[in-house]
Amino acid sequence: MVENLGPSWYSFLFRGAFGSPNCDGVKLPDTPFTEPVQCDVLVAGGGPGGSTIAALLAERGRNVVLVEKDRHPRFHIGESLLPMNVMLFERMGIRDEIERIGMIKHGVEFISPNHNKSVTFDFANAIDKRFPYAYQVRRSVLDELLFNHARAKGATTIEGCRVDEVEFLRGGGARISAHTEGGEERSWRARFFVDASGRDTLLASRFGIKQRNLRHNSAAIFGHFRDARRLPGKAEGNITVFWFDKGWFWFIPLSDGTTSIGAVCRPDYIKSRKIDLGAFFMDTIAMCPAIADRLSDAKLLGPVTGTGNYSYRSERMTGESFIMLGDAFAFIDPIFSAGVFFAMNSAFAGADAVETCLDTPKRTRRALRRFETKTRRGIDTFSWYIYRATRPALRNMFMSPRNILGIEEAMLSLLAGDVFRLSTVRARLLIFKLIYYISSILTPSRTYHAWRQQRRNLEAG
Ligand SMILES: Cc1cc2nc3c(=O)[nH]c(=O)nc-3n(C[C@H](O)[C@H](O)[C@H](O)COP(=O)(O)OP(=O)(O)OC[C@H]3O[C@@H](n4cnc5c(N)ncnc54)[C@H](O)[C@@H]3O)c2cc1C
């Protein structure tokens, strides 16, 4: 079983994953599974990535089983979506349903203590004007809706059932075993396996290929408030990012009147906590007068949650009979609210790849490579900005946007998540990077200081 992977299994899974001669002589484990149920595709994880790929493949007539360890609706963090999510909802035919549960988010407001002002980016000014807004959502509601949508499209959906083991078979396919909340064992034989298990990183953890991000680390504390003061008028649903000494805050207004507040901080700061998490959170809010002011009449609802350093990436994303989607492969940082979009976008690309693998096994390698290139491109594009988000040069560029050679529009397209399609966006972002490097060189001592601070964080994390 994968849990007890020995060197020969490792070599079968990875070196021989595309049927190379290297897998000759590898012994298959002889653990019998009781009556595995046959299916085309088994998806582990009913979050946005898993539910989306299950819906897409089931709609195309595939026999799909979607297995979720929890029961919907269940809490999940990650409430701010991007305009490019709206494009995907439209393609899935569920845009109206999402609009009913979401708070309209027209843009992003940035507030920096060093600049004494706020700057708002309206998505309507991005290069592609077709998706001028996004949504803020309760993830419990969104994820349940997507899960039910997969069922409506024909996927077999199972909740309260945790996938435990995945055994990849010589010649393709996988045997999957799981157990239900009641302790009942379940097993399937699938032609293809999709790991959409989120931060549980089912395959990456089992294979021992999950790597801490060496270029970035941060941790978060978050809670929900009633009566937080929102922006007036049309901007009411905008997300606000407040930079402060220890990191940055998100302010995400939700349609039920509550507001999600989270602090994303350096791990050394979080580790310095000596008091209870709720009190620590309120003390942290007090360090940022701009957000403290917006919360002056607000009441904290429910518990405060902390998440440790969450920046990681798996060494691989695909194998002959599997792909990883969304957080099951990697997660960097929430500053650009791109996690749900990445998970869903990789599900779209993944559905095409899985179809090719099932229908034309000869093209498996090429289909998986295309899927991987596309998925990595988005993550790498955002990573460049995430790694520099707290550097003065980048902050200055966000706080004093100028549309020289169309770079402000390109920044908006980036903030909208439009980094996969338009080459004009990528070209203009190159100019943005060039300006960033020039302005970093022009302020050497500030750049060095920020770089040193970042190094210290990484060492402390
Ligand atoms: C502090 C913080 C703030 C964030 N804010 C944002 C934001 O504002 N906007 C945004 O877009 N993203 C945000 N994200 C990221 C976002 O939460 C994720 O990127 C997104 O949920 C990924 O979707 P997914 O489908 O890959 O995984 P998930 O949504 O995590 O879904 C995975 C599912 O798999 C299930 N599962 C796990 N293991 C098993 C198993 N063995 N068997 C069966 N089921 C299993 C889990 O129960 C879960 O339902 C944030 C992340 C963090 C840490």
Short mmCIF file of C-alpha atoms and ligand atoms in Angstrom, two decimals:
data_model
loop_
_atom_site.label_atom_id
_atom_site.label_comp_id
_atom_site.label_asym_id
_atom_site.label_seq_id
_atom_site.Cartn_x
_atom_site.Cartn_y
_atom_site.Cartn_z
CA MET A 1 0.00 0.00 0.00
CA VAL A 2 1.11 3.51 -0.54
CA GLU A 3 1.29 4.08 3.18
CA ASN A 4 4.15 1.60 3.38
CA LEU A 5 5.90 2.58 0.19
CA GLY A 6 9.22 0.83 -0.08
CA PRO A 7 11.90 1.92 -2.52
CA SER A 8 10.56 -0.38 -5.24
CA TRP A 9 7.10 1.12 -5.00
CA TYR A 10 8.55 4.56 -5.07
CA SER A 11 10.41 3.73 -8.24
CA PHE A 12 7.29 2.20 -9.76
CA LEU A 13 5.20 5.21 -8.97
CA PHE A 14 7.63 7.82 -10.08
CA ARG A 15 10.36 6.56 -12.36
CA GLY A 16 8.11 4.02 -14.02
CA ALA A 17 5.04 6.16 -13.83
CA PHE A 18 4.76 6.40 -17.60
CA GLY A 19 5.34 2.73 -18.25
CA SER A 20 9.11 3.03 -18.64
CA PRO A 21 11.10 -0.20 -18.52
CA ASN A 22 12.23 0.84 -15.04
CA CYS A 23 9.12 -0.68 -13.54
CA ASP A 24 10.08 -4.19 -14.62
CA GLY A 25 10.64 -6.48 -11.72
CA VAL A 26 8.69 -4.34 -9.26
CA LYS A 27 6.50 -6.52 -7.09
CA LEU A 28 2.91 -5.52 -6.63
CA PRO A 29 1.72 -5.78 -3.07
CA ASP A 30 -0.73 -8.62 -2.64
CA THR A 31 -3.08 -7.00 -0.15
CA PRO A 32 -6.57 -7.94 -1.28
CA PHE A 33 -9.32 -5.32 -1.20
CA THR A 34 -12.85 -6.58 -0.72
CA GLU A 35 -15.03 -6.16 -3.77
CA PRO A 36 -13.80 -2.84 -5.09
CA VAL A 37 -16.46 -0.88 -6.95
CA GLN A 38 -15.41 0.04 -10.50
CA CYS A 39 -15.42 3.64 -11.68
CA ASP A 40 -13.68 5.79 -14.28
CA VAL A 41 -12.46 8.46 -11.89
CA LEU A 42 -12.30 8.67 -8.12
CA VAL A 43 -11.90 12.16 -6.68
CA ALA A 44 -10.73 12.49 -3.06
CA GLY A 45 -11.93 15.79 -1.56
CA GLY A 46 -15.17 17.67 -2.09
CA GLY A 47 -13.82 21.25 -1.92
CA PRO A 48 -13.91 23.61 -4.92
CA GLY A 49 -11.22 21.70 -6.86
CA GLY A 50 -12.70 18.22 -6.35
CA SER A 51 -16.35 19.18 -6.86
CA THR A 52 -15.54 21.13 -10.02
CA ILE A 53 -13.63 18.33 -11.74
CA ALA A 54 -16.24 15.78 -10.64
CA ALA A 55 -19.02 17.91 -12.17
CA LEU A 56 -17.11 18.48 -15.43
CA LEU A 57 -16.22 14.82 -15.94
CA ALA A 58 -19.65 13.52 -14.91
CA GLU A 59 -21.27 15.96 -17.33
CA ARG A 60 -19.13 14.41 -20.08
CA GLY A 61 -20.55 11.00 -19.26
CA ARG A 62 -17.77 9.64 -17.04
CA ASN A 63 -18.50 7.41 -14.10
CA VAL A 64 -17.16 9.62 -11.29
CA VAL A 65 -17.13 9.05 -7.53
CA LEU A 66 -16.50 12.10 -5.33
CA VAL A 67 -15.52 11.27 -1.75
CA GLU A 68 -15.48 13.90 1.02
CA LYS A 69 -14.30 13.17 4.57
CA ASP A 70 -16.50 15.86 6.16
CA ARG A 71 -20.16 16.68 5.68
CA HIS A 72 -21.35 19.81 3.92
CA PRO A 73 -21.94 22.50 4.98
CA ARG A 74 -18.58 22.63 6.81
CA PHE A 75 -16.44 25.63 7.72
CA HIS A 76 -13.52 26.55 5.45
CA ILE A 77 -11.44 29.68 5.24
CA GLY A 78 -10.92 31.38 1.84
CA GLU A 79 -13.95 33.63 1.33
CA SER A 80 -12.80 36.17 -1.23
CA LEU A 81 -13.10 35.16 -4.89
CA LEU A 82 -11.75 36.67 -8.10
CA PRO A 83 -13.48 37.87 -11.30
CA MET A 84 -11.97 34.90 -13.14
CA ASN A 85 -13.94 32.64 -10.77
CA VAL A 86 -17.06 34.27 -12.18
CA MET A 87 -15.96 33.20 -15.65
CA LEU A 88 -15.65 29.60 -14.42
CA PHE A 89 -19.04 29.72 -12.65
CA GLU A 90 -20.54 30.96 -15.91
CA ARG A 91 -18.96 28.10 -17.83
CA MET A 92 -20.43 25.67 -15.29
CA GLY A 93 -23.89 27.26 -15.62
CA ILE A 94 -24.09 28.23 -11.92
CA ARG A 95 -23.25 31.94 -12.01
CA ASP A 96 -26.78 33.01 -10.96
CA GLU A 97 -26.78 30.60 -8.02
CA ILE A 98 -23.44 31.91 -6.79
CA GLU A 99 -24.60 35.50 -7.25
CA ARG A 100 -27.51 34.76 -4.92
CA ILE A 101 -25.23 33.63 -2.09
CA GLY A 102 -22.35 36.06 -2.65
CA MET A 103 -21.56 39.64 -1.77
CA ILE A 104 -20.54 41.58 -4.87
CA LYS A 105 -16.88 42.61 -4.74
CA HIS A 106 -16.06 45.34 -7.25
CA GLY A 107 -12.45 45.80 -6.30
CA VAL A 108 -9.60 45.71 -3.84
CA GLU A 109 -8.66 48.49 -1.46
CA PHE A 110 -5.08 48.70 -0.15
CA ILE A 111 -4.21 50.73 2.95
CA SER A 112 -0.60 51.29 3.91
CA PRO A 113 0.54 53.08 7.09
CA ASN A 114 3.62 54.34 5.24
CA HIS A 115 1.55 56.15 2.65
CA ASN A 116 -1.26 57.56 4.80
CA LYS A 117 -3.84 56.87 2.15
CA SER A 118 -5.91 54.14 0.59
CA VAL A 119 -5.89 53.07 -3.04
CA THR A 120 -8.69 51.14 -4.70
CA PHE A 121 -8.37 48.97 -7.79
CA ASP A 122 -11.66 48.44 -9.61
CA PHE A 123 -11.85 45.23 -11.61
CA ALA A 124 -13.89 47.11 -14.22
CA ASN A 125 -10.60 48.69 -15.35
CA ALA A 126 -8.84 45.38 -16.05
CA ILE A 127 -7.84 44.54 -19.62
CA ASP A 128 -10.76 42.13 -20.10
CA LYS A 129 -13.87 44.13 -19.15
CA ARG A 130 -16.31 41.21 -19.25
CA PHE A 131 -15.97 40.29 -15.58
CA PRO A 132 -16.01 43.58 -13.65
CA TYR A 133 -16.69 42.05 -10.25
CA ALA A 134 -16.28 38.94 -8.11
CA TYR A 135 -17.94 37.61 -4.93
CA GLN A 136 -17.20 37.23 -1.26
CA VAL A 137 -18.78 34.01 -0.01
CA ARG A 138 -19.24 31.87 3.03
CA ARG A 139 -17.20 28.86 2.01
CA SER A 140 -19.55 26.49 3.81
CA VAL A 141 -22.30 27.66 1.44
CA LEU A 142 -20.20 27.82 -1.74
CA ASP A 143 -18.60 24.43 -1.20
CA GLU A 144 -21.94 22.76 -0.49
CA LEU A 145 -23.37 24.30 -3.64
CA LEU A 146 -20.46 23.04 -5.76
CA PHE A 147 -20.68 19.58 -4.19
CA ASN A 148 -24.42 19.37 -4.91
CA HIS A 149 -23.76 20.59 -8.44
CA ALA A 150 -21.36 17.67 -9.00
CA ARG A 151 -24.10 15.30 -7.82
CA ALA A 152 -26.67 16.99 -10.09
CA LYS A 153 -24.31 16.46 -13.04
CA GLY A 154 -24.22 12.74 -12.34
CA ALA A 155 -21.25 12.18 -10.01
CA THR A 156 -21.76 9.72 -7.15
CA THR A 157 -21.10 11.84 -4.06
CA ILE A 158 -20.20 10.38 -0.70
CA GLU A 159 -19.75 12.44 2.49
CA GLY A 160 -18.35 11.44 5.85
CA CYS A 161 -15.88 9.09 4.17
CA ARG A 162 -12.10 9.49 4.31
CA VAL A 163 -9.81 8.12 1.61
CA ASP A 164 -7.01 6.30 3.42
CA GLU A 165 -4.92 4.56 0.81
CA VAL A 166 -4.28 4.68 -2.89
CA GLU A 167 -2.48 1.85 -4.60
CA PHE A 168 -1.37 2.51 -8.17
CA LEU A 169 -1.52 -0.54 -10.40
CA ARG A 170 0.95 -1.71 -12.96
CA GLY A 171 -0.62 -1.01 -16.33
CA GLY A 172 -2.65 1.92 -15.04
CA GLY A 173 -5.49 2.69 -12.67
CA ALA A 174 -5.64 2.64 -8.90
CA ARG A 175 -7.25 0.84 -6.01
CA ILE A 176 -8.54 3.21 -3.39
CA SER A 177 -9.65 2.37 0.11
CA ALA A 178 -11.58 4.55 2.50
CA HIS A 179 -13.54 4.34 5.71
CA THR A 180 -16.79 5.98 6.70
CA GLU A 181 -17.56 7.83 9.94
CA GLY A 182 -19.22 4.64 11.16
CA GLY A 183 -16.03 2.65 10.54
CA GLU A 184 -17.28 0.86 7.42
CA GLU A 185 -14.55 0.05 4.84
CA ARG A 186 -15.13 1.12 1.24
CA SER A 187 -12.99 0.42 -1.82
CA TRP A 188 -12.94 1.27 -5.50
CA ARG A 189 -10.96 0.39 -8.55
CA ALA A 190 -10.67 3.55 -10.66
CA ARG A 191 -9.04 4.10 -14.03
CA PHE A 192 -7.84 7.47 -12.77
CA PHE A 193 -7.39 9.09 -9.36
CA VAL A 194 -7.72 12.82 -8.60
CA ASP A 195 -6.22 14.11 -5.37
CA ALA A 196 -8.22 17.19 -4.37
CA SER A 197 -7.71 16.70 -0.64
CA GLY A 198 -6.59 20.30 0.00
CA ARG A 199 -4.13 20.96 2.79
CA ASP A 200 -4.35 17.31 3.86
CA THR A 201 -2.15 16.71 0.76
CA LEU A 202 -3.10 13.05 0.65
CA LEU A 203 -0.65 11.85 -2.03
CA ALA A 204 2.15 14.36 -1.43
CA SER A 205 2.22 13.43 2.26
CA ARG A 206 2.06 9.70 1.61
CA PHE A 207 4.80 9.91 -1.00
CA GLY A 208 6.91 12.17 1.24
CA ILE A 209 7.21 14.79 -1.50
CA LYS A 210 5.58 17.77 0.23
CA GLN A 211 8.12 20.56 0.59
CA ARG A 212 8.03 23.62 2.77
CA ASN A 213 8.31 26.78 0.69
CA LEU A 214 11.86 28.02 1.22
CA ARG A 215 11.11 31.48 -0.18
CA HIS A 216 8.02 32.34 1.83
CA ASN A 217 6.45 31.71 5.18
CA SER A 218 3.60 33.24 7.10
CA ALA A 219 0.84 32.22 9.46
CA ALA A 220 -2.69 33.51 9.97
CA ILE A 221 -5.18 34.25 12.75
CA PHE A 222 -8.79 34.96 11.83
CA GLY A 223 -12.31 35.46 13.12
CA HIS A 224 -15.72 36.86 12.13
CA PHE A 225 -17.24 40.13 13.35
CA ARG A 226 -20.66 41.71 13.38
CA ASP A 227 -21.10 45.47 12.79
CA ALA A 228 -17.70 46.10 11.21
CA ARG A 229 -17.76 49.44 9.37
CA ARG A 230 -17.78 48.79 5.63
CA LEU A 231 -17.02 51.06 2.72
CA PRO A 232 -19.97 53.13 1.50
CA GLY A 233 -22.14 52.48 -1.58
CA LYS A 234 -20.96 50.24 -4.36
CA ALA A 235 -17.64 49.59 -2.60
CA GLU A 236 -19.41 47.93 0.38
CA GLY A 237 -18.37 44.44 -0.72
CA ASN A 238 -14.76 45.29 -1.58
CA ILE A 239 -11.98 43.44 0.15
CA THR A 240 -9.55 45.70 2.03
CA VAL A 241 -5.91 44.76 2.58
CA PHE A 242 -4.33 46.69 5.48
CA TRP A 243 -0.56 46.46 5.71
CA PHE A 244 0.93 46.86 9.18
CA ASP A 245 4.20 46.28 10.94
CA LYS A 246 3.75 42.53 11.47
CA GLY A 247 2.23 41.68 8.09
CA TRP A 248 -1.21 42.46 6.68
CA PHE A 249 -4.93 42.12 7.46
CA TRP A 250 -7.85 41.09 5.28
CA PHE A 251 -11.30 42.65 5.69
CA ILE A 252 -13.88 40.61 3.77
CA PRO A 253 -17.54 41.69 3.99
CA LEU A 254 -20.01 38.80 3.66
CA SER A 255 -23.63 38.95 2.51
CA ASP A 256 -25.04 37.81 5.90
CA GLY A 257 -23.76 41.02 7.51
CA THR A 258 -20.70 39.48 9.10
CA THR A 259 -17.16 40.45 8.14
CA SER A 260 -14.22 38.08 8.01
CA ILE A 261 -11.05 39.53 9.50
CA GLY A 262 -7.69 37.82 9.33
CA ALA A 263 -4.12 38.78 10.16
CA VAL A 264 -1.38 37.21 8.09
CA CYS A 265 1.84 37.64 10.04
CA ARG A 266 5.43 36.64 10.28
CA PRO A 267 5.74 33.31 12.13
CA ASP A 268 8.15 34.78 14.72
CA TYR A 269 5.43 37.20 15.76
CA ILE A 270 2.80 34.45 16.08
CA LYS A 271 5.28 32.31 18.04
CA SER A 272 5.77 35.14 20.52
CA ARG A 273 2.16 34.67 21.76
CA LYS A 274 1.87 34.19 25.52
CA ILE A 275 -1.86 34.87 25.94
CA ASP A 276 -4.97 33.17 24.65
CA LEU A 277 -5.54 33.32 20.89
CA GLY A 278 -8.62 35.58 21.05
CA ALA A 279 -6.85 38.18 23.22
CA PHE A 280 -3.76 37.95 21.01
CA PHE A 281 -5.91 38.57 17.93
CA MET A 282 -7.51 41.65 19.49
CA ASP A 283 -4.07 42.96 20.53
CA THR A 284 -2.86 42.43 16.96
CA ILE A 285 -5.84 44.38 15.60
CA ALA A 286 -4.99 47.23 17.98
CA MET A 287 -1.54 47.48 16.33
CA CYS A 288 -3.17 48.54 13.07
CA PRO A 289 -5.19 51.73 13.78
CA ALA A 290 -6.84 51.73 10.35
CA ILE A 291 -8.52 48.35 10.84
CA ALA A 292 -9.10 48.93 14.57
CA ASP A 293 -11.10 52.01 13.55
CA ARG A 294 -13.28 49.96 11.16
CA LEU A 295 -13.91 47.51 14.01
CA SER A 296 -14.50 50.08 16.76
CA ASP A 297 -18.22 49.15 17.09
CA ALA A 298 -17.83 45.54 16.01
CA LYS A 299 -18.39 42.40 18.05
CA LEU A 300 -16.34 39.24 17.61
CA LEU A 301 -18.54 36.23 16.84
CA GLY A 302 -17.41 32.73 17.66
CA PRO A 303 -13.91 31.44 18.08
CA VAL A 304 -10.66 32.83 16.68
CA THR A 305 -8.68 30.35 14.59
CA GLY A 306 -4.94 30.15 14.00
CA THR A 307 -3.19 28.50 11.05
CA GLY A 308 0.54 27.79 11.16
CA ASN A 309 3.00 28.27 8.33
CA TYR A 310 1.08 27.06 5.30
CA SER A 311 3.32 27.71 2.35
CA TYR A 312 4.27 24.46 0.60
CA ARG A 313 4.50 22.72 -2.73
CA SER A 314 4.65 19.10 -3.79
CA GLU A 315 7.59 17.85 -5.87
CA ARG A 316 5.20 16.42 -8.43
CA MET A 317 1.70 17.13 -9.63
CA THR A 318 0.97 14.17 -11.90
CA GLY A 319 1.66 10.50 -12.55
CA GLU A 320 0.35 8.01 -15.08
CA SER A 321 -2.97 7.59 -13.29
CA PHE A 322 -3.25 10.60 -11.03
CA ILE A 323 -3.27 14.37 -10.85
CA MET A 324 -3.24 16.71 -7.87
CA LEU A 325 -5.48 19.78 -7.84
CA GLY A 326 -5.45 23.04 -5.89
CA ASP A 327 -4.09 22.89 -2.35
CA ALA A 328 -3.37 19.17 -2.72
CA PHE A 329 -0.44 20.29 -4.87
CA ALA A 330 0.57 23.70 -3.44
CA PHE A 331 -0.46 26.75 -1.49
CA ILE A 332 1.59 29.92 -1.19
CA ASP A 333 -0.28 32.78 0.50
CA PRO A 334 -3.79 34.26 0.56
CA ILE A 335 -2.81 37.88 -0.23
CA PHE A 336 -4.24 37.78 -3.77
CA SER A 337 -7.29 35.65 -2.86
CA ALA A 338 -6.40 33.21 -5.61
CA GLY A 339 -6.68 29.80 -3.86
CA VAL A 340 -10.24 28.90 -4.86
CA PHE A 341 -9.68 30.16 -8.38
CA PHE A 342 -6.49 28.12 -8.75
CA ALA A 343 -8.22 25.00 -7.46
CA MET A 344 -11.14 25.44 -9.87
CA ASN A 345 -8.97 26.46 -12.79
CA SER A 346 -6.74 23.43 -12.32
CA ALA A 347 -9.94 21.34 -12.20
CA PHE A 348 -10.92 22.65 -15.65
CA ALA A 349 -7.47 21.93 -17.09
CA GLY A 350 -7.40 18.62 -15.19
CA ALA A 351 -10.75 17.46 -16.63
CA ASP A 352 -9.35 17.79 -20.16
CA ALA A 353 -6.18 15.95 -19.19
CA VAL A 354 -8.06 13.11 -17.48
CA GLU A 355 -10.33 12.67 -20.51
CA THR A 356 -7.33 12.33 -22.79
CA CYS A 357 -5.70 9.83 -20.44
CA LEU A 358 -8.88 7.73 -20.38
CA ASP A 359 -9.62 7.89 -24.11
CA THR A 360 -6.16 7.95 -25.66
CA PRO A 361 -3.61 6.44 -23.27
CA LYS A 362 -0.88 7.02 -25.88
CA ARG A 363 -1.29 10.76 -25.28
CA THR A 364 -1.18 10.55 -21.50
CA ARG A 365 2.27 11.98 -21.07
CA ARG A 366 1.59 14.98 -23.31
CA ALA A 367 -1.82 15.69 -21.76
CA LEU A 368 -0.40 15.64 -18.23
CA ARG A 369 2.52 17.83 -19.23
CA ARG A 370 0.13 20.41 -20.71
CA PHE A 371 -1.98 20.33 -17.53
CA GLU A 372 1.07 20.77 -15.36
CA THR A 373 2.56 23.63 -17.40
CA LYS A 374 -0.71 25.51 -17.33
CA THR A 375 -1.23 25.06 -13.61
CA ARG A 376 2.33 25.95 -12.67
CA ARG A 377 2.21 29.10 -14.80
CA GLY A 378 -0.50 30.67 -12.64
CA ILE A 379 1.17 29.70 -9.37
CA ASP A 380 4.56 30.98 -10.53
CA THR A 381 3.09 34.28 -11.76
CA PHE A 382 1.47 34.98 -8.40
CA SER A 383 4.47 33.73 -6.43
CA TRP A 384 6.67 36.50 -7.81
CA TYR A 385 4.32 39.15 -6.32
CA ILE A 386 3.68 37.23 -3.10
CA TYR A 387 7.40 36.93 -2.34
CA ARG A 388 7.75 40.71 -2.72
CA ALA A 389 4.40 41.82 -1.25
CA THR A 390 5.98 43.29 1.87
CA ARG A 391 8.91 44.95 0.08
CA PRO A 392 8.76 48.76 -0.08
CA ALA A 393 9.25 48.93 -3.87
CA LEU A 394 6.23 46.73 -4.58
CA ARG A 395 4.10 48.43 -1.95
CA ASN A 396 4.95 51.81 -3.48
CA MET A 397 3.89 50.60 -6.88
CA PHE A 398 0.56 49.37 -5.52
CA MET A 399 0.03 52.58 -3.53
CA SER A 400 0.89 54.92 -6.43
CA PRO A 401 -0.41 53.13 -9.50
CA ARG A 402 0.29 54.68 -12.89
CA ASN A 403 -0.91 53.34 -16.18
CA ILE A 404 2.45 53.70 -17.92
CA LEU A 405 2.37 51.38 -20.93
CA GLY A 406 -0.85 49.89 -19.56
CA ILE A 407 0.73 48.37 -16.45
CA GLU A 408 -2.06 49.48 -14.11
CA GLU A 409 -4.54 47.58 -16.27
CA ALA A 410 -2.20 44.60 -16.18
CA MET A 411 -1.98 44.79 -12.36
CA LEU A 412 -5.77 44.77 -12.29
CA SER A 413 -5.85 41.75 -14.54
CA LEU A 414 -3.43 40.07 -12.14
CA LEU A 415 -5.67 40.97 -9.18
CA ALA A 416 -8.63 39.58 -11.16
CA GLY A 417 -6.78 36.28 -11.63
CA ASP A 418 -6.43 36.73 -15.38
CA VAL A 419 -2.93 35.29 -15.63
CA PHE A 420 -3.60 32.20 -17.71
CA ARG A 421 -5.16 33.53 -20.89
CA LEU A 422 -3.98 36.85 -22.22
CA SER A 423 -0.41 37.24 -23.42
CA THR A 424 -0.90 41.05 -23.29
CA VAL A 425 -1.28 40.75 -19.49
CA ARG A 426 1.94 38.76 -19.22
CA ALA A 427 3.83 41.19 -21.47
CA ARG A 428 2.73 44.21 -19.45
CA LEU A 429 3.52 42.45 -16.19
CA LEU A 430 7.09 42.09 -17.46
CA ILE A 431 7.25 45.88 -17.74
CA PHE A 432 5.86 46.10 -14.21
CA LYS A 433 8.66 43.83 -12.99
CA LEU A 434 11.26 45.92 -14.78
CA ILE A 435 10.00 49.08 -13.06
CA TYR A 436 10.05 47.22 -9.74
CA TYR A 437 13.69 46.21 -10.19
CA ILE A 438 14.69 49.74 -11.21
CA SER A 439 12.97 51.29 -8.21
CA SER A 440 14.56 48.67 -5.90
CA ILE A 441 18.00 49.62 -7.24
CA LEU A 442 17.25 53.30 -6.73
CA THR A 443 16.48 52.75 -3.02
CA PRO A 444 19.28 50.32 -2.08
CA SER A 445 19.22 50.68 1.70
CA ARG A 446 15.45 50.17 1.99
CA THR A 447 15.62 47.24 -0.39
CA TYR A 448 18.46 45.65 1.57
CA HIS A 449 16.68 46.19 4.90
CA ALA A 450 13.48 44.56 3.57
CA TRP A 451 15.45 41.66 2.09
CA ARG A 452 17.28 41.11 5.42
CA GLN A 453 13.98 41.13 7.30
CA GLN A 454 12.55 38.55 4.93
CA ARG A 455 15.63 36.33 5.38
CA ARG A 456 15.24 36.54 9.17
CA ASN A 457 11.56 35.51 8.86
CA LEU A 458 12.47 32.51 6.77
CA GLU A 459 15.13 31.47 9.26
CA ALA A 460 12.72 31.96 12.18
CA GLY A 461 9.90 30.03 10.43
C1 LIG B 1 -5.53 31.84 6.04
C2 LIG B 1 -6.03 31.54 4.66
C3 LIG B 1 -6.85 32.46 3.98
C4 LIG B 1 -7.28 32.18 2.69
N1 LIG B 1 -8.05 33.09 2.02
C5 LIG B 1 -8.42 32.85 0.74
C6 LIG B 1 -9.26 33.76 0.03
O1 LIG B 1 -9.65 34.81 0.53
N2 LIG B 1 -9.62 33.44 -1.23
C7 LIG B 1 -9.22 32.27 -1.83
O2 LIG B 1 -9.57 32.03 -3.00
N3 LIG B 1 -8.47 31.38 -1.17
C8 LIG B 1 -8.07 31.63 0.09
N4 LIG B 1 -7.33 30.70 0.77
C9 LIG B 1 -6.98 29.45 0.08
C10 LIG B 1 -8.19 28.52 -0.07
O3 LIG B 1 -8.73 28.26 1.19
C11 LIG B 1 -7.75 27.22 -0.74
O4 LIG B 1 -6.77 27.49 -1.71
C12 LIG B 1 -8.90 26.47 -1.39
O5 LIG B 1 -9.86 26.09 -0.45
C13 LIG B 1 -8.38 25.24 -2.15
O6 LIG B 1 -9.43 24.44 -2.61
P1 LIG B 1 -9.22 22.85 -2.73
O7 LIG B 1 -10.45 22.32 -3.36
O8 LIG B 1 -7.91 22.60 -3.35
O9 LIG B 1 -9.07 22.36 -1.23
P2 LIG B 1 -10.11 22.45 0.00
O10 LIG B 1 -11.03 23.58 -0.20
O11 LIG B 1 -9.32 22.44 1.24
O12 LIG B 1 -10.93 21.12 -0.12
C14 LIG B 1 -10.34 19.88 0.17
C15 LIG B 1 -11.42 18.94 0.68
O13 LIG B 1 -10.87 17.63 0.79
C16 LIG B 1 -11.38 17.00 1.94
N5 LIG B 1 -10.43 15.94 2.28
C17 LIG B 1 -9.18 16.07 2.79
N6 LIG B 1 -8.59 14.87 2.93
C18 LIG B 1 -9.50 13.95 2.51
C19 LIG B 1 -9.48 12.53 2.41
N7 LIG B 1 -8.42 11.81 2.79
N8 LIG B 1 -10.58 11.89 1.96
C20 LIG B 1 -11.68 12.61 1.58
N9 LIG B 1 -11.76 13.96 1.66
C21 LIG B 1 -10.67 14.62 2.10
C22 LIG B 1 -11.45 18.14 2.95
O14 LIG B 1 -12.36 17.86 3.99
C23 LIG B 1 -11.92 19.30 2.06
O15 LIG B 1 -13.32 19.43 2.04
C24 LIG B 1 -6.90 30.95 2.06
C25 LIG B 1 -6.09 30.04 2.74
C26 LIG B 1 -5.65 30.32 4.02
C27 LIG B 1 -4.77 29.32 4.72
#
